[in-house]
XYZ file of C-alpha atoms in Angstrom:
510
model
C -8.573 14.740 126.283
C -10.548 15.058 123.461
C -11.305 12.005 121.244
C -11.177 8.210 121.578
C -8.710 5.538 122.182
C -9.850 2.436 120.219
C -7.145 0.011 121.803
C -7.581 1.172 125.351
C -8.575 -2.205 126.299
C -5.231 -4.099 125.031
C -3.318 -1.344 126.814
C -5.137 -1.600 130.181
C -3.822 -5.677 129.793
C -0.142 -4.108 129.461
C -0.845 -2.100 132.502
C -2.218 -4.783 134.572
C -0.338 -3.330 137.857
C -2.208 -0.236 137.346
C -5.434 0.608 139.449
C -7.939 2.193 137.142
C -10.855 4.232 138.421
C -13.170 4.465 135.654
C -13.965 2.659 132.358
C -12.974 5.552 130.138
C -10.962 4.781 127.288
C -9.077 7.950 127.898
C -7.988 6.954 131.268
C -5.083 4.893 129.938
C -3.276 7.911 128.825
C -2.483 8.987 132.456
C -1.342 5.311 133.123
C 0.742 5.187 130.166
C 2.990 8.245 131.066
C 3.156 6.891 134.534
C 4.658 3.661 133.112
C 6.739 4.812 130.262
C 7.276 8.771 130.583
C 6.787 11.035 127.398
C 7.409 8.114 124.879
C 4.311 6.560 125.073
C 1.967 8.234 122.366
C 2.697 6.081 119.539
C 1.152 3.273 121.367
C -2.102 4.893 121.056
C -4.717 4.085 118.334
C -7.213 6.259 118.003
C -8.130 10.051 117.391
C -7.194 12.193 120.116
C -5.617 15.747 121.527
C -4.638 15.977 125.046
C -2.762 17.758 127.608
C -1.283 16.155 130.537
C -0.067 17.920 133.825
C 2.572 16.249 136.015
C 1.844 17.390 139.479
C 4.994 15.830 140.801
C 7.170 18.682 139.106
C 4.662 20.852 137.212
C 5.945 19.722 133.950
C 3.206 19.189 131.168
C 3.014 17.623 127.766
C 0.747 18.008 124.927
C 0.188 15.705 121.783
C -2.347 15.248 118.670
C -3.181 12.074 116.847
C -1.197 11.267 113.659
C -3.423 12.786 111.146
C -4.871 15.613 112.966
C -8.486 14.114 113.234
C -9.295 16.239 116.424
C -8.488 19.807 116.682
C -5.805 21.376 118.723
C -4.305 24.888 118.854
C -1.206 26.028 120.396
C -0.671 29.690 121.531
C 2.044 31.635 123.222
C 1.188 34.804 125.419
C 3.563 38.105 125.828
C 4.513 36.882 129.417
C 5.976 33.645 127.973
C 3.082 31.445 128.857
C 2.161 28.353 126.465
C -1.701 27.855 125.997
C -3.512 25.079 124.318
C -7.304 24.808 123.089
C -9.419 22.630 120.870
C -10.769 26.207 119.253
C -8.879 28.957 117.874
C -11.268 31.431 119.390
C -10.261 30.255 122.698
C -6.660 31.630 122.556
C -7.428 34.635 120.350
C -7.755 37.019 123.473
C -4.719 35.856 125.573
C -2.256 35.011 122.862
C -0.324 37.106 120.426
C 0.643 34.160 118.368
C -0.958 30.721 118.035
C -0.990 28.004 115.246
C -2.611 24.760 114.684
C -0.824 22.170 116.568
C 1.056 19.915 114.339
C -0.453 16.530 113.914
C 1.646 13.577 115.018
C 3.620 15.614 117.229
C 4.120 16.125 121.085
C 4.924 19.296 123.004
C 7.025 18.962 126.133
C 7.262 21.794 128.551
C 10.812 20.439 129.494
C 12.036 20.966 126.176
C 10.041 23.935 125.277
C 9.329 22.735 121.780
C 7.281 20.266 119.458
C 8.813 17.081 118.192
C 7.378 14.569 115.899
C 6.176 11.273 117.317
C 4.549 9.795 114.061
C 7.334 8.596 111.550
C 6.249 6.234 109.361
C 8.075 5.679 106.060
C 5.770 7.577 103.968
C 6.336 10.782 105.669
C 9.794 11.089 104.262
C 8.120 10.821 100.739
C 10.753 8.088 99.629
C 8.543 6.328 96.797
C 7.376 3.051 97.888
C 8.101 -0.094 95.783
C 5.555 -2.706 97.446
C 3.492 -4.527 94.515
C -0.391 -4.202 94.945
C -0.050 -8.006 96.008
C -3.074 -9.375 98.236
C -0.877 -12.144 99.586
C 1.819 -9.799 100.846
C -0.777 -7.536 102.739
C -2.410 -10.658 103.793
C 0.680 -12.201 105.369
C 1.184 -8.855 107.214
C -2.005 -8.985 109.049
C -2.223 -12.616 109.784
C 0.542 -12.163 112.461
C -1.003 -9.152 114.197
C -4.935 -10.351 113.991
C -4.182 -14.144 113.939
C -6.722 -14.812 111.295
C -7.016 -14.310 107.409
C -7.106 -11.485 105.755
C -7.216 -9.968 102.184
C -5.190 -7.072 102.063
C -6.975 -3.645 101.827
C -10.346 -5.266 102.390
C -9.577 -6.495 105.647
C -7.788 -3.132 106.787
C -10.912 -1.436 105.951
C -12.920 -4.034 107.920
C -10.736 -3.676 110.957
C -10.735 0.146 110.673
C -14.429 0.217 110.500
C -14.939 -2.216 113.253
C -12.877 -0.400 115.849
C -14.952 2.492 115.173
C -18.030 0.704 115.840
C -17.044 0.012 119.331
C -19.251 2.610 121.097
C -22.035 2.773 123.591
C -24.025 5.566 122.088
C -26.584 5.618 119.116
C -24.541 6.069 115.685
C -24.967 5.916 112.002
C -23.053 6.974 108.835
C -23.085 9.827 106.542
C -23.862 8.336 103.186
C -23.549 10.292 99.839
C -23.878 7.443 97.305
C -20.274 7.962 96.274
C -17.701 5.169 96.687
C -16.020 6.199 100.265
C -19.004 6.571 102.397
C -20.986 3.753 100.377
C -18.018 1.383 101.448
C -17.828 2.577 105.029
C -21.839 2.083 105.243
C -21.516 -1.354 103.537
C -18.748 -2.355 105.879
C -20.357 -1.064 108.930
C -23.780 -2.849 108.270
C -22.036 -6.234 108.064
C -20.087 -5.837 111.079
C -22.972 -4.546 113.253
C -24.977 -7.449 112.774
C -22.861 -9.590 114.751
C -21.485 -7.114 117.110
C -22.028 -6.294 120.627
C -23.657 -2.815 119.394
C -26.327 -4.582 117.673
C -27.821 -6.131 120.854
C -27.722 -2.553 122.257
C -29.420 -0.262 119.370
C -30.514 -2.852 117.078
C -29.038 -4.488 114.078
C -30.469 -2.033 111.425
C -27.663 0.733 110.728
C -28.917 4.142 110.136
C -27.453 6.371 106.986
C -27.825 9.900 106.684
C -27.725 12.249 103.727
C -28.706 15.842 102.765
C -29.019 17.819 99.847
C -31.130 19.972 97.393
C -34.265 18.540 96.073
C -34.190 16.728 92.874
C -30.583 15.661 93.282
C -29.149 12.573 91.274
C -26.932 11.977 94.203
C -29.871 11.485 96.545
C -30.937 8.729 94.511
C -27.692 6.903 94.599
C -27.706 7.321 98.351
C -30.961 5.869 98.755
C -29.907 3.281 96.361
C -27.014 2.265 98.575
C -29.058 2.358 101.569
C -31.725 -0.168 100.198
C -29.027 -2.432 99.011
C -27.450 -2.775 102.283
C -30.440 -2.588 104.364
C -29.997 0.436 106.531
C -32.792 2.709 107.964
C -32.274 5.858 105.538
C -32.646 9.478 106.772
C -32.701 12.123 104.038
C -32.630 15.555 104.624
C -33.207 18.743 102.399
C -32.051 22.261 102.303
C -32.095 24.971 100.034
C -29.457 27.394 98.638
C -30.668 30.233 100.820
C -30.633 28.286 103.888
C -26.859 27.419 103.255
C -26.334 31.125 102.659
C -28.135 32.182 105.627
C -25.833 29.798 107.801
C -22.308 30.778 106.234
C -21.811 33.241 109.245
C -22.515 30.572 111.714
C -20.364 27.852 109.850
C -17.167 30.180 109.360
C -17.249 30.793 113.198
C -17.420 27.354 114.145
C -15.185 25.869 111.142
C -12.586 28.898 111.832
C -11.429 29.040 108.304
C -11.872 31.186 105.314
C -10.754 28.330 102.622
C -13.356 28.613 99.903
C -13.725 24.652 99.217
C -13.946 23.945 102.829
C -16.655 26.308 103.630
C -18.721 25.199 100.317
C -18.401 21.534 101.927
C -19.008 22.403 105.603
C -22.228 24.210 105.129
C -24.263 21.343 104.052
C -22.419 19.084 106.532
C -23.512 21.683 109.169
C -26.981 21.688 108.485
C -27.206 17.845 108.398
C -25.497 17.581 111.908
C -27.925 19.570 113.265
C -30.724 17.363 111.818
C -29.067 14.368 112.914
C -28.390 15.448 116.584
C -32.310 16.201 116.894
C -32.716 12.414 116.234
C -30.445 11.566 119.209
C -27.587 10.281 117.206
C -24.385 11.208 119.116
C -21.698 9.494 116.543
C -21.260 9.228 112.895
C -18.797 7.229 110.726
C -17.568 9.286 107.463
C -15.600 8.722 104.456
C -12.798 11.280 104.669
C -9.199 10.251 103.835
C -9.786 7.736 101.131
C -8.968 10.700 98.090
C -5.954 11.416 99.852
C -4.480 8.220 100.360
C -5.400 6.539 97.153
C -5.141 9.922 94.701
C -8.846 10.132 94.117
C -9.284 13.675 93.121
C -9.727 14.177 89.563
C -6.926 16.238 89.148
C -4.640 13.167 89.854
C -5.244 12.145 86.305
C -2.783 14.568 85.330
C -0.052 13.104 87.604
C 2.887 13.032 85.092
C 4.446 9.820 86.694
C 4.358 7.768 89.856
C 6.826 9.646 92.008
C 4.990 12.747 91.624
C 1.767 10.997 92.392
C 2.997 9.823 95.404
C 4.574 12.920 96.454
C 1.274 14.640 96.294
C -0.632 12.277 98.255
C 1.787 12.690 100.865
C 1.263 16.543 100.786
C -2.442 15.888 100.907
C -2.397 13.647 103.845
C -0.147 15.828 105.672
C -2.568 19.044 105.175
C -5.842 16.951 105.994
C -5.896 18.775 109.618
C -6.285 22.047 107.673
C -9.330 21.077 105.295
C -11.228 17.676 105.490
C -10.405 16.815 109.182
C -11.377 20.451 110.042
C -14.627 20.093 108.413
C -15.618 16.584 109.314
C -14.719 17.310 112.933
C -16.202 21.040 113.571
C -19.172 20.762 111.288
C -20.306 17.865 113.445
C -18.975 18.994 117.002
C -20.445 22.383 116.738
C -23.871 20.350 117.383
C -22.299 17.906 119.857
C -22.071 15.222 117.066
C -18.566 12.985 116.975
C -17.416 11.912 113.486
C -15.135 9.114 113.283
C -13.271 8.469 109.834
C -12.169 4.832 109.066
C -10.161 5.526 106.257
C -7.706 7.791 108.377
C -6.924 4.549 110.719
C -3.357 4.677 111.399
C -2.479 1.117 110.385
C -4.387 1.383 107.454
C -2.731 4.598 106.081
C 0.670 2.916 106.734
C -0.137 0.033 104.754
C -2.009 1.633 101.847
C 0.970 4.229 101.634
C 3.446 1.449 101.176
C 2.149 0.385 97.885
C 3.810 1.149 94.719
C 1.991 4.231 93.421
C 2.165 2.890 89.784
C -0.891 0.775 91.221
C -2.705 3.889 92.079
C -2.027 5.925 89.191
C -5.143 6.459 86.721
C -4.878 4.272 83.615
C -7.627 4.164 81.253
C -5.597 2.099 79.058
C -5.449 -0.684 81.533
C -9.080 0.222 82.768
C -8.127 1.707 86.042
C -9.767 4.934 87.002
C -9.074 6.873 90.360
C -8.923 4.786 93.421
C -8.771 1.427 91.401
C -6.986 -0.363 93.996
C -9.899 0.097 96.571
C -12.520 -0.550 94.381
C -10.657 -3.759 92.955
C -10.256 -4.800 96.948
C -14.306 -4.939 97.005
C -15.082 -6.447 93.831
C -16.642 -9.403 95.188
C -19.050 -11.312 92.883
C -19.666 -14.010 95.254
C -20.892 -11.623 98.213
C -20.710 -8.195 96.819
C -20.582 -5.143 99.069
C -22.077 -2.825 96.534
C -23.878 -2.717 93.210
C -20.881 -2.455 90.694
C -22.062 0.808 89.071
C -21.851 2.268 92.404
C -18.415 0.582 93.274
C -16.841 1.915 89.948
C -18.881 5.300 90.077
C -16.507 8.316 89.459
C -14.960 10.729 91.779
C -17.630 13.640 92.659
C -15.858 16.302 94.321
C -17.640 17.137 97.945
C -18.640 20.672 97.257
C -19.689 19.980 93.458
C -21.844 17.034 94.651
C -23.855 19.232 96.777
C -24.808 20.339 93.101
C -23.259 22.898 90.721
C -26.386 24.999 91.715
C -25.401 25.505 95.253
C -21.747 26.508 93.933
C -23.341 29.185 91.690
C -25.553 30.256 94.247
C -22.889 31.061 96.658
C -21.034 32.947 93.627
C -24.033 34.937 92.885
C -24.500 35.932 96.533
C -20.752 36.866 96.880
C -20.958 38.901 93.551
C -23.721 40.989 95.395
C -21.728 41.624 98.592
C -18.315 42.515 97.085
C -17.773 45.027 94.151
C -15.102 44.760 91.260
C -13.233 47.845 93.237
C -13.002 45.718 96.322
C -11.584 42.745 94.768
C -8.892 44.833 92.764
C -7.697 46.415 95.957
C -7.822 43.184 97.846
C -4.196 42.956 98.219
C -4.018 46.224 100.196
C -6.798 44.970 102.347
C -5.619 41.470 102.868
C -1.884 41.111 101.986
C -1.600 37.863 103.544
C -3.350 35.225 101.352
C -4.846 37.560 99.171
C -8.371 36.318 97.835
C -8.523 36.293 94.222
C -12.418 35.705 93.841
C -15.315 37.627 95.185
C -16.555 34.538 96.825
C -13.179 34.258 98.591
C -13.185 37.912 99.646
C -16.544 37.472 101.016
C -15.673 34.575 103.190
C -12.592 36.375 104.454
C -14.349 39.501 105.582
C -16.766 37.174 107.565
C -13.788 35.384 109.155
C -11.825 38.594 109.949
C -14.916 40.060 111.788
C -14.705 36.938 114.025
C -10.810 36.607 114.288
C -8.959 39.894 113.441
C -5.404 38.833 114.746
C -2.475 38.170 112.232
C -2.071 34.849 113.810
C -5.514 33.719 112.926
C -5.278 34.296 109.134
C -2.059 32.482 109.055
C -3.708 29.242 110.482
C -5.433 29.044 106.859
C -3.191 27.728 104.022
C -2.877 29.695 100.790
C -1.999 29.501 97.353
C -3.330 28.444 93.981
C -5.547 25.025 94.007
C -7.375 23.073 91.164
C -9.870 20.418 92.165
C -8.737 20.342 95.894
C -4.989 20.136 94.444
C -1.928 21.457 96.452
C -0.073 24.510 94.775
C 2.614 22.360 93.729
C 0.335 20.071 91.544
C -1.086 23.218 89.778
C 2.281 22.955 87.874
C 0.818 19.717 86.307
C -1.008 21.621 83.813
C -0.431 25.114 82.422
C -3.943 25.786 81.930
C -4.919 25.271 85.459
C -2.907 28.405 86.519
C -5.710 30.520 84.575
C -8.444 28.996 86.320
C -8.732 30.020 89.890
C -11.962 28.143 91.121
C -10.772 25.075 93.458
C -14.102 23.059 92.405
C -13.786 19.604 90.635
C -15.389 20.960 87.617
C -12.046 22.942 86.769
C -10.214 19.627 86.224
C -10.260 18.021 82.990
C -13.950 19.102 82.006
C -14.954 15.690 82.904
C -18.323 17.014 84.543
C -19.182 19.582 81.853
C -22.183 17.738 80.737
C -23.410 17.580 84.383
C -22.786 21.201 85.133
C -24.774 22.058 82.293
C -27.664 19.886 82.908
C -27.739 21.109 86.539
C -27.960 25.019 85.397
C -30.929 23.837 83.638
C -32.488 23.269 87.209
C -31.065 19.886 88.300
C -29.730 20.212 91.665
C -27.045 18.439 93.444
C -26.228 16.614 96.820
C -23.853 16.556 99.248
C -21.167 13.962 98.544
C -19.504 13.058 101.531
C -16.370 11.536 100.357
């Protein structure tokens, strides 16, 4: 088992006739199988990937959590054997075909196929109609948790609290952006009244990394001071990031441009965090996918397409942000937990009428307005107003436009015009369209030369982290191959010009 089962104590109570041998949260998996057979996975609340062998008949099952927070790959040998691994590199020598194990699915050796166990209503992409009504959300949770709630606010509180159930030193990856700031603010409040506070002290640790002089470093420090954390600020240079690229691609196992741009600073930061003795961190991935927080959502033509795009983004998280968050940290033995990807939170948040999520400047609604509004409490504010309503900064752009430009300049020196022109002959599948993409692809192919490996990375055009389908929202986007947030709307043009003048940015951990 790779992962964490947050509701293992409640599950143990259901299995009161079973004799447990350890206090491990993952031991419940074997007992649930013994009690319920293969139909138990939807009872698990957590992040996980596992393979379970039934020694009675030598059958086995494998399963992955609802969103794909923890990595899992499945492969097939020429002799008909089936293989599983948490890293693709473990399968490349023995399997001719392999792929990323689909999130929310289970594989049964008895059936010889994958089937979906996670079937929430939003997976059908049917347009939800539940109004954004705190009272409705509150009543839905009063029964489940037997205490008053305030809709999205309480869902976040519960999601964070579950992830604070740990017996190891931990902290929060803080960028000064909305999502990581909310996670840090909620964690700081919960920690003060939890058992964990007695073990490790009541002051929460927060971590950020960036190029020196970053405005976002200042924002992260401001949030840390406001919520009262012990803040750790790390710096890196563009050259240090470039020097780490091969190692990053080896560990992350992708050639996706945006993922590599964002993974590199996170990889460097994780090494520094682990050296402090910290073993677990909370991170803010997932919010932008759930609430349509990326800048390109400004161009969503209607609520139907807005919702369908959020569904596509959530279903692809295991190939992008989850891949980055897990592998950038686990490369150094650090565990990342993501409260926004709590299964119950996603189900409720995705049931809200997407009309409430749409960006409506005429109504004063910026991206992720319903999330910001849920935490807008003047009596006991979680965050300063200007942080709470700060505009979205895409992950790799938040590192600093000088970081992206440094990567492009380096790639331009490694890849000639002729090489890029002939890219479709060298790489006919997911052909790179930029020198930066070509450069990452050459590194990836060195480590993972098989056809099956390159097929694990999604392709297609993208603007500001959009899916290929959303590129159709604006005809001009098809002419811009840069997946950076600066490509959408031109909303950060002034910041880009300022940073080109020498002001570097910082990592923006969603």
